[in-house]
JSON list of C-alpha atoms in Angstrom, two decimals:
[
{"chain": "A", "resi": 628, "resn": "UNK", "atom": "CA", "xyz": [7.74, -9.62, -7.49]},
{"chain": "A", "resi": 629, "resn": "UNK", "atom": "CA", "xyz": [4.04, -9.60, -6.43]},
{"chain": "A", "resi": 630, "resn": "UNK", "atom": "CA", "xyz": [0.93, -7.60, -6.31]},
{"chain": "A", "resi": 631, "resn": "UNK", "atom": "CA", "xyz": [-2.17, -7.52, -3.84]},
{"chain": "A", "resi": 632, "resn": "UNK", "atom": "CA", "xyz": [-5.48, -6.10, -4.86]},
{"chain": "A", "resi": 633, "resn": "UNK", "atom": "CA", "xyz": [-8.84, -6.14, -3.68]},
{"chain": "A", "resi": 634, "resn": "UNK", "atom": "CA", "xyz": [-11.65, -6.73, -6.08]},
{"chain": "A", "resi": 635, "resn": "UNK", "atom": "CA", "xyz": [-15.78, -6.97, -5.72]},
{"chain": "A", "resi": 636, "resn": "UNK", "atom": "CA", "xyz": [-15.72, -4.44, -2.74]},
{"chain": "A", "resi": 637, "resn": "UNK", "atom": "CA", "xyz": [-18.15, -1.59, -2.82]},
{"chain": "A", "resi": 638, "resn": "UNK", "atom": "CA", "xyz": [-15.12, 0.85, -1.88]},
{"chain": "A", "resi": 639, "resn": "UNK", "atom": "CA", "xyz": [-11.67, 0.37, -2.74]},
{"chain": "A", "resi": 640, "resn": "UNK", "atom": "CA", "xyz": [-10.60, -0.57, 1.34]},
{"chain": "A", "resi": 641, "resn": "UNK", "atom": "CA", "xyz": [-12.73, -3.95, 0.69]},
{"chain": "A", "resi": 642, "resn": "UNK", "atom": "CA", "xyz": [-13.10, -7.01, -1.55]},
{"chain": "A", "resi": 643, "resn": "UNK", "atom": "CA", "xyz": [-12.11, -10.43, -2.19]},
{"chain": "A", "resi": 644, "resn": "UNK", "atom": "CA", "xyz": [-8.16, -10.85, -2.19]},
{"chain": "A", "resi": 645, "resn": "UNK", "atom": "CA", "xyz": [-6.12, -11.28, -5.36]},
{"chain": "A", "resi": 646, "resn": "UNK", "atom": "CA", "xyz": [-2.46, -11.98, -5.52]},
{"chain": "A", "resi": 647, "resn": "UNK", "atom": "CA", "xyz": [-0.07, -12.08, -8.57]},
{"chain": "A", "resi": 648, "resn": "UNK", "atom": "CA", "xyz": [3.37, -13.40, -8.28]},
{"chain": "A", "resi": 649, "resn": "UNK", "atom": "CA", "xyz": [6.12, -14.94, -10.07]},
{"chain": "A", "resi": 650, "resn": "UNK", "atom": "CA", "xyz": [4.79, -15.94, -13.51]},
{"chain": "A", "resi": 651, "resn": "UNK", "atom": "CA", "xyz": [1.39, -16.81, -12.18]},
{"chain": "A", "resi": 652, "resn": "UNK", "atom": "CA", "xyz": [-1.65, -14.90, -13.18]},
{"chain": "A", "resi": 653, "resn": "UNK", "atom": "CA", "xyz": [-3.79, -13.07, -10.22]},
{"chain": "A", "resi": 654, "resn": "UNK", "atom": "CA", "xyz": [-5.56, -15.92, -8.37]},
{"chain": "A", "resi": 655, "resn": "UNK", "atom": "CA", "xyz": [-6.74, -16.13, -5.03]},
{"chain": "A", "resi": 656, "resn": "UNK", "atom": "CA", "xyz": [-6.10, -16.55, -1.25]},
{"chain": "A", "resi": 657, "resn": "UNK", "atom": "CA", "xyz": [-8.24, -19.60, 0.17]},
{"chain": "A", "resi": 658, "resn": "UNK", "atom": "CA", "xyz": [-9.84, -18.85, 3.55]},
{"chain": "A", "resi": 659, "resn": "UNK", "atom": "CA", "xyz": [-8.89, -21.82, 5.15]},
{"chain": "A", "resi": 660, "resn": "UNK", "atom": "CA", "xyz": [-7.68, -20.71, 8.96]},
{"chain": "A", "resi": 661, "resn": "UNK", "atom": "CA", "xyz": [-7.60, -17.02, 7.39]},
{"chain": "A", "resi": 662, "resn": "UNK", "atom": "CA", "xyz": [-8.10, -14.41, 10.48]},
{"chain": "A", "resi": 663, "resn": "UNK", "atom": "CA", "xyz": [-7.66, -10.76, 11.32]},
{"chain": "A", "resi": 664, "resn": "UNK", "atom": "CA", "xyz": [-3.90, -11.33, 11.82]},
{"chain": "A", "resi": 665, "resn": "UNK", "atom": "CA", "xyz": [-3.71, -12.49, 7.86]},
{"chain": "A", "resi": 666, "resn": "UNK", "atom": "CA", "xyz": [-5.94, -9.62, 6.80]},
{"chain": "A", "resi": 667, "resn": "UNK", "atom": "CA", "xyz": [-3.72, -7.18, 8.65]},
{"chain": "A", "resi": 668, "resn": "UNK", "atom": "CA", "xyz": [-0.87, -8.13, 6.72]},
{"chain": "A", "resi": 669, "resn": "UNK", "atom": "CA", "xyz": [-2.78, -8.05, 3.70]},
{"chain": "A", "resi": 670, "resn": "UNK", "atom": "CA", "xyz": [-4.39, -4.76, 3.87]},
{"chain": "A", "resi": 671, "resn": "UNK", "atom": "CA", "xyz": [-1.05, -3.45, 4.74]},
{"chain": "A", "resi": 672, "resn": "UNK", "atom": "CA", "xyz": [0.41, -4.84, 1.54]},
{"chain": "A", "resi": 673, "resn": "UNK", "atom": "CA", "xyz": [-2.40, -3.12, -0.22]},
{"chain": "A", "resi": 674, "resn": "UNK", "atom": "CA", "xyz": [-1.72, 0.19, 1.20]},
{"chain": "A", "resi": 675, "resn": "UNK", "atom": "CA", "xyz": [-3.92, 0.55, 4.13]},
{"chain": "A", "resi": 676, "resn": "UNK", "atom": "CA", "xyz": [-0.96, 1.22, 6.99]},
{"chain": "A", "resi": 677, "resn": "UNK", "atom": "CA", "xyz": [-4.01, 0.73, 9.96]},
{"chain": "A", "resi": 678, "resn": "UNK", "atom": "CA", "xyz": [-4.51, -2.78, 8.90]},
{"chain": "A", "resi": 679, "resn": "UNK", "atom": "CA", "xyz": [-7.70, -4.48, 8.68]},
{"chain": "A", "resi": 680, "resn": "UNK", "atom": "CA", "xyz": [-11.45, -3.97, 10.24]},
{"chain": "A", "resi": 681, "resn": "UNK", "atom": "CA", "xyz": [-12.40, -7.32, 9.66]},
{"chain": "A", "resi": 682, "resn": "UNK", "atom": "CA", "xyz": [-11.29, -10.62, 7.57]},
{"chain": "A", "resi": 683, "resn": "UNK", "atom": "CA", "xyz": [-14.05, -12.28, 5.86]},
{"chain": "A", "resi": 684, "resn": "UNK", "atom": "CA", "xyz": [-14.65, -16.14, 4.72]},
{"chain": "A", "resi": 685, "resn": "UNK", "atom": "CA", "xyz": [-16.93, -17.98, 2.31]},
{"chain": "A", "resi": 686, "resn": "UNK", "atom": "CA", "xyz": [-16.53, -15.53, -0.65]},
{"chain": "A", "resi": 687, "resn": "UNK", "atom": "CA", "xyz": [-18.11, -12.87, 0.96]},
{"chain": "A", "resi": 688, "resn": "UNK", "atom": "CA", "xyz": [-17.35, -10.26, -1.42]},
{"chain": "A", "resi": 689, "resn": "UNK", "atom": "CA", "xyz": [-17.44, -12.95, -4.40]},
{"chain": "A", "resi": 690, "resn": "UNK", "atom": "CA", "xyz": [-14.57, -14.73, -6.32]},
{"chain": "A", "resi": 691, "resn": "UNK", "atom": "CA", "xyz": [-12.33, -14.20, -8.97]},
{"chain": "A", "resi": 692, "resn": "UNK", "atom": "CA", "xyz": [-11.85, -16.47, -12.10]},
{"chain": "A", "resi": 693, "resn": "UNK", "atom": "CA", "xyz": [-8.09, -17.25, -11.51]},
{"chain": "A", "resi": 694, "resn": "UNK", "atom": "CA", "xyz": [-6.88, -20.34, -9.30]},
{"chain": "A", "resi": 695, "resn": "UNK", "atom": "CA", "xyz": [-6.02, -20.26, -5.90]},
{"chain": "A", "resi": 696, "resn": "UNK", "atom": "CA", "xyz": [-2.52, -19.17, -5.40]},
{"chain": "A", "resi": 697, "resn": "UNK", "atom": "CA", "xyz": [-2.02, -19.68, -1.57]},
{"chain": "A", "resi": 698, "resn": "UNK", "atom": "CA", "xyz": [-3.72, -21.82, 1.02]},
{"chain": "A", "resi": 699, "resn": "UNK", "atom": "CA", "xyz": [-3.60, -22.06, 4.62]},
{"chain": "A", "resi": 700, "resn": "UNK", "atom": "CA", "xyz": [-1.83, -18.58, 5.26]},
{"chain": "A", "resi": 701, "resn": "UNK", "atom": "CA", "xyz": [-0.92, -18.53, 8.75]},
{"chain": "A", "resi": 702, "resn": "UNK", "atom": "CA", "xyz": [0.24, -15.10, 10.05]},
{"chain": "A", "resi": 703, "resn": "UNK", "atom": "CA", "xyz": [1.06, -13.34, 13.17]},
{"chain": "A", "resi": 704, "resn": "UNK", "atom": "CA", "xyz": [-0.18, -9.82, 12.10]},
{"chain": "A", "resi": 705, "resn": "UNK", "atom": "CA", "xyz": [3.11, -7.96, 12.51]},
{"chain": "A", "resi": 706, "resn": "UNK", "atom": "CA", "xyz": [4.74, -9.33, 9.45]},
{"chain": "A", "resi": 707, "resn": "UNK", "atom": "CA", "xyz": [5.28, -6.54, 6.37]},
{"chain": "A", "resi": 708, "resn": "UNK", "atom": "CA", "xyz": [4.43, -9.14, 3.71]},
{"chain": "A", "resi": 709, "resn": "UNK", "atom": "CA", "xyz": [2.45, -12.66, 3.39]},
{"chain": "A", "resi": 710, "resn": "UNK", "atom": "CA", "xyz": [5.60, -14.14, 1.95]},
{"chain": "A", "resi": 711, "resn": "UNK", "atom": "CA", "xyz": [7.05, -13.63, 5.74]},
{"chain": "A", "resi": 712, "resn": "UNK", "atom": "CA", "xyz": [4.06, -15.80, 6.90]},
{"chain": "A", "resi": 713, "resn": "UNK", "atom": "CA", "xyz": [3.71, -19.57, 6.55]},
{"chain": "A", "resi": 714, "resn": "UNK", "atom": "CA", "xyz": [1.63, -20.99, 3.85]},
{"chain": "A", "resi": 715, "resn": "UNK", "atom": "CA", "xyz": [1.35, -24.16, 1.53]},
{"chain": "A", "resi": 716, "resn": "UNK", "atom": "CA", "xyz": [3.40, -24.31, -1.17]},
{"chain": "A", "resi": 717, "resn": "UNK", "atom": "CA", "xyz": [2.34, -22.15, -4.35]},
{"chain": "A", "resi": 718, "resn": "UNK", "atom": "CA", "xyz": [-1.20, -23.38, -6.06]},
{"chain": "A", "resi": 719, "resn": "UNK", "atom": "CA", "xyz": [-1.44, -26.28, -3.69]},
{"chain": "A", "resi": 720, "resn": "UNK", "atom": "CA", "xyz": [-4.85, -26.28, -1.94]},
{"chain": "A", "resi": 721, "resn": "UNK", "atom": "CA", "xyz": [-7.79, -28.03, -1.21]},
{"chain": "A", "resi": 722, "resn": "UNK", "atom": "CA", "xyz": [-10.35, -25.27, -1.99]},
{"chain": "A", "resi": 723, "resn": "UNK", "atom": "CA", "xyz": [-13.50, -24.57, -3.62]},
{"chain": "A", "resi": 724, "resn": "UNK", "atom": "CA", "xyz": [-14.45, -21.37, -5.65]},
{"chain": "A", "resi": 725, "resn": "UNK", "atom": "CA", "xyz": [-17.11, -20.67, -2.45]},
{"chain": "A", "resi": 726, "resn": "UNK", "atom": "CA", "xyz": [-13.56, -20.20, -0.26]},
{"chain": "A", "resi": 727, "resn": "UNK", "atom": "CA", "xyz": [-12.06, -16.81, -1.20]},
{"chain": "A", "resi": 728, "resn": "UNK", "atom": "CA", "xyz": [-10.85, -14.85, 1.46]},
{"chain": "A", "resi": 729, "resn": "UNK", "atom": "CA", "xyz": [-11.80, -11.14, 1.84]},
{"chain": "A", "resi": 730, "resn": "UNK", "atom": "CA", "xyz": [-11.08, -7.88, 3.94]},
{"chain": "A", "resi": 731, "resn": "UNK", "atom": "CA", "xyz": [-12.13, -4.77, 4.54]},
{"chain": "A", "resi": 732, "resn": "UNK", "atom": "CA", "xyz": [-9.46, -2.49, 5.50]},
{"chain": "A", "resi": 733, "resn": "UNK", "atom": "CA", "xyz": [-9.20, 0.42, 7.97]},
{"chain": "A", "resi": 734, "resn": "UNK", "atom": "CA", "xyz": [-9.33, 3.71, 6.28]},
{"chain": "A", "resi": 735, "resn": "UNK", "atom": "CA", "xyz": [-7.22, 6.74, 8.11]},
{"chain": "A", "resi": 736, "resn": "UNK", "atom": "CA", "xyz": [-6.98, 10.26, 7.37]},
{"chain": "A", "resi": 737, "resn": "UNK", "atom": "CA", "xyz": [-4.04, 12.53, 7.99]},
{"chain": "A", "resi": 738, "resn": "UNK", "atom": "CA", "xyz": [-5.04, 15.54, 10.06]},
{"chain": "A", "resi": 739, "resn": "UNK", "atom": "CA", "xyz": [-3.04, 18.94, 9.98]},
{"chain": "A", "resi": 740, "resn": "UNK", "atom": "CA", "xyz": [-3.67, 21.01, 13.31]},
{"chain": "A", "resi": 741, "resn": "UNK", "atom": "CA", "xyz": [-3.18, 24.62, 12.71]},
{"chain": "A", "resi": 742, "resn": "UNK", "atom": "CA", "xyz": [-0.71, 26.38, 15.30]},
{"chain": "A", "resi": 743, "resn": "UNK", "atom": "CA", "xyz": [-0.90, 30.09, 15.77]},
{"chain": "A", "resi": 744, "resn": "UNK", "atom": "CA", "xyz": [1.82, 32.17, 17.31]},
{"chain": "A", "resi": 745, "resn": "UNK", "atom": "CA", "xyz": [0.35, 34.79, 19.65]},
{"chain": "A", "resi": 746, "resn": "UNK", "atom": "CA", "xyz": [2.29, 37.95, 21.21]},
{"chain": "A", "resi": 747, "resn": "UNK", "atom": "CA", "xyz": [1.03, 39.92, 23.70]},
{"chain": "A", "resi": 748, "resn": "UNK", "atom": "CA", "xyz": [2.86, 42.98, 24.37]},
{"chain": "A", "resi": 749, "resn": "UNK", "atom": "CA", "xyz": [2.90, 43.54, 28.50]},
{"chain": "A", "resi": 750, "resn": "UNK", "atom": "CA", "xyz": [4.57, 46.81, 28.25]},
{"chain": "A", "resi": 751, "resn": "UNK", "atom": "CA", "xyz": [6.91, 48.66, 25.83]},
{"chain": "A", "resi": 752, "resn": "UNK", "atom": "CA", "xyz": [9.94, 46.54, 27.03]},
{"chain": "A", "resi": 753, "resn": "UNK", "atom": "CA", "xyz": [8.53, 43.20, 27.48]},
{"chain": "A", "resi": 754, "resn": "UNK", "atom": "CA", "xyz": [6.33, 40.79, 25.33]},
{"chain": "A", "resi": 755, "resn": "UNK", "atom": "CA", "xyz": [5.08, 37.26, 26.04]},
{"chain": "A", "resi": 756, "resn": "UNK", "atom": "CA", "xyz": [4.51, 34.38, 22.88]},
{"chain": "A", "resi": 757, "resn": "UNK", "atom": "CA", "xyz": [2.05, 31.75, 23.21]},
{"chain": "A", "resi": 758, "resn": "UNK", "atom": "CA", "xyz": [1.10, 29.08, 20.91]},
{"chain": "A", "resi": 759, "resn": "UNK", "atom": "CA", "xyz": [-2.60, 28.44, 20.28]},
{"chain": "A", "resi": 760, "resn": "UNK", "atom": "CA", "xyz": [-4.43, 25.48, 18.93]},
{"chain": "A", "resi": 761, "resn": "UNK", "atom": "CA", "xyz": [-8.03, 26.46, 18.27]},
{"chain": "A", "resi": 762, "resn": "UNK", "atom": "CA", "xyz": [-9.39, 22.75, 18.06]},
{"chain": "A", "resi": 763, "resn": "UNK", "atom": "CA", "xyz": [-7.89, 22.31, 21.54]},
{"chain": "A", "resi": 764, "resn": "UNK", "atom": "CA", "xyz": [-8.52, 25.78, 23.09]},
{"chain": "A", "resi": 765, "resn": "UNK", "atom": "CA", "xyz": [-5.56, 25.61, 25.21]},
{"chain": "A", "resi": 766, "resn": "UNK", "atom": "CA", "xyz": [-2.34, 27.77, 25.09]},
{"chain": "A", "resi": 767, "resn": "UNK", "atom": "CA", "xyz": [1.09, 26.69, 25.78]},
{"chain": "A", "resi": 768, "resn": "UNK", "atom": "CA", "xyz": [3.86, 29.48, 26.89]},
{"chain": "A", "resi": 769, "resn": "UNK", "atom": "CA", "xyz": [6.87, 29.84, 24.44]}
]
């Protein structure tokens, strides 16, 4: 089992990356080779389905106290988990404290668009119904 969290950012969707895996304490991901592709996978794992806005290197958001758990992370960007990516064996790294990888993840919103059904009486025996979306200001005949 593993967990991803973002720490040190001003908002919940940004920060340096900490991962907890197996029996290891929370630790960092080294920024060696860290790009938008890796950031996309990290953000999706952290609960941001739109992926990454930007990948950061050089401990941009600071650094944690734990060890580096991953180095040379190499993803294509479409993976569901970093465990599907290539990386050095766990805890094997050549990183300094100034090399924590960080991300800003994209925020998204769910929009609820109201639709109204409008009935027009043409005469006593005939009526027309239309779907009306006030945000688009167009109608479609049903």
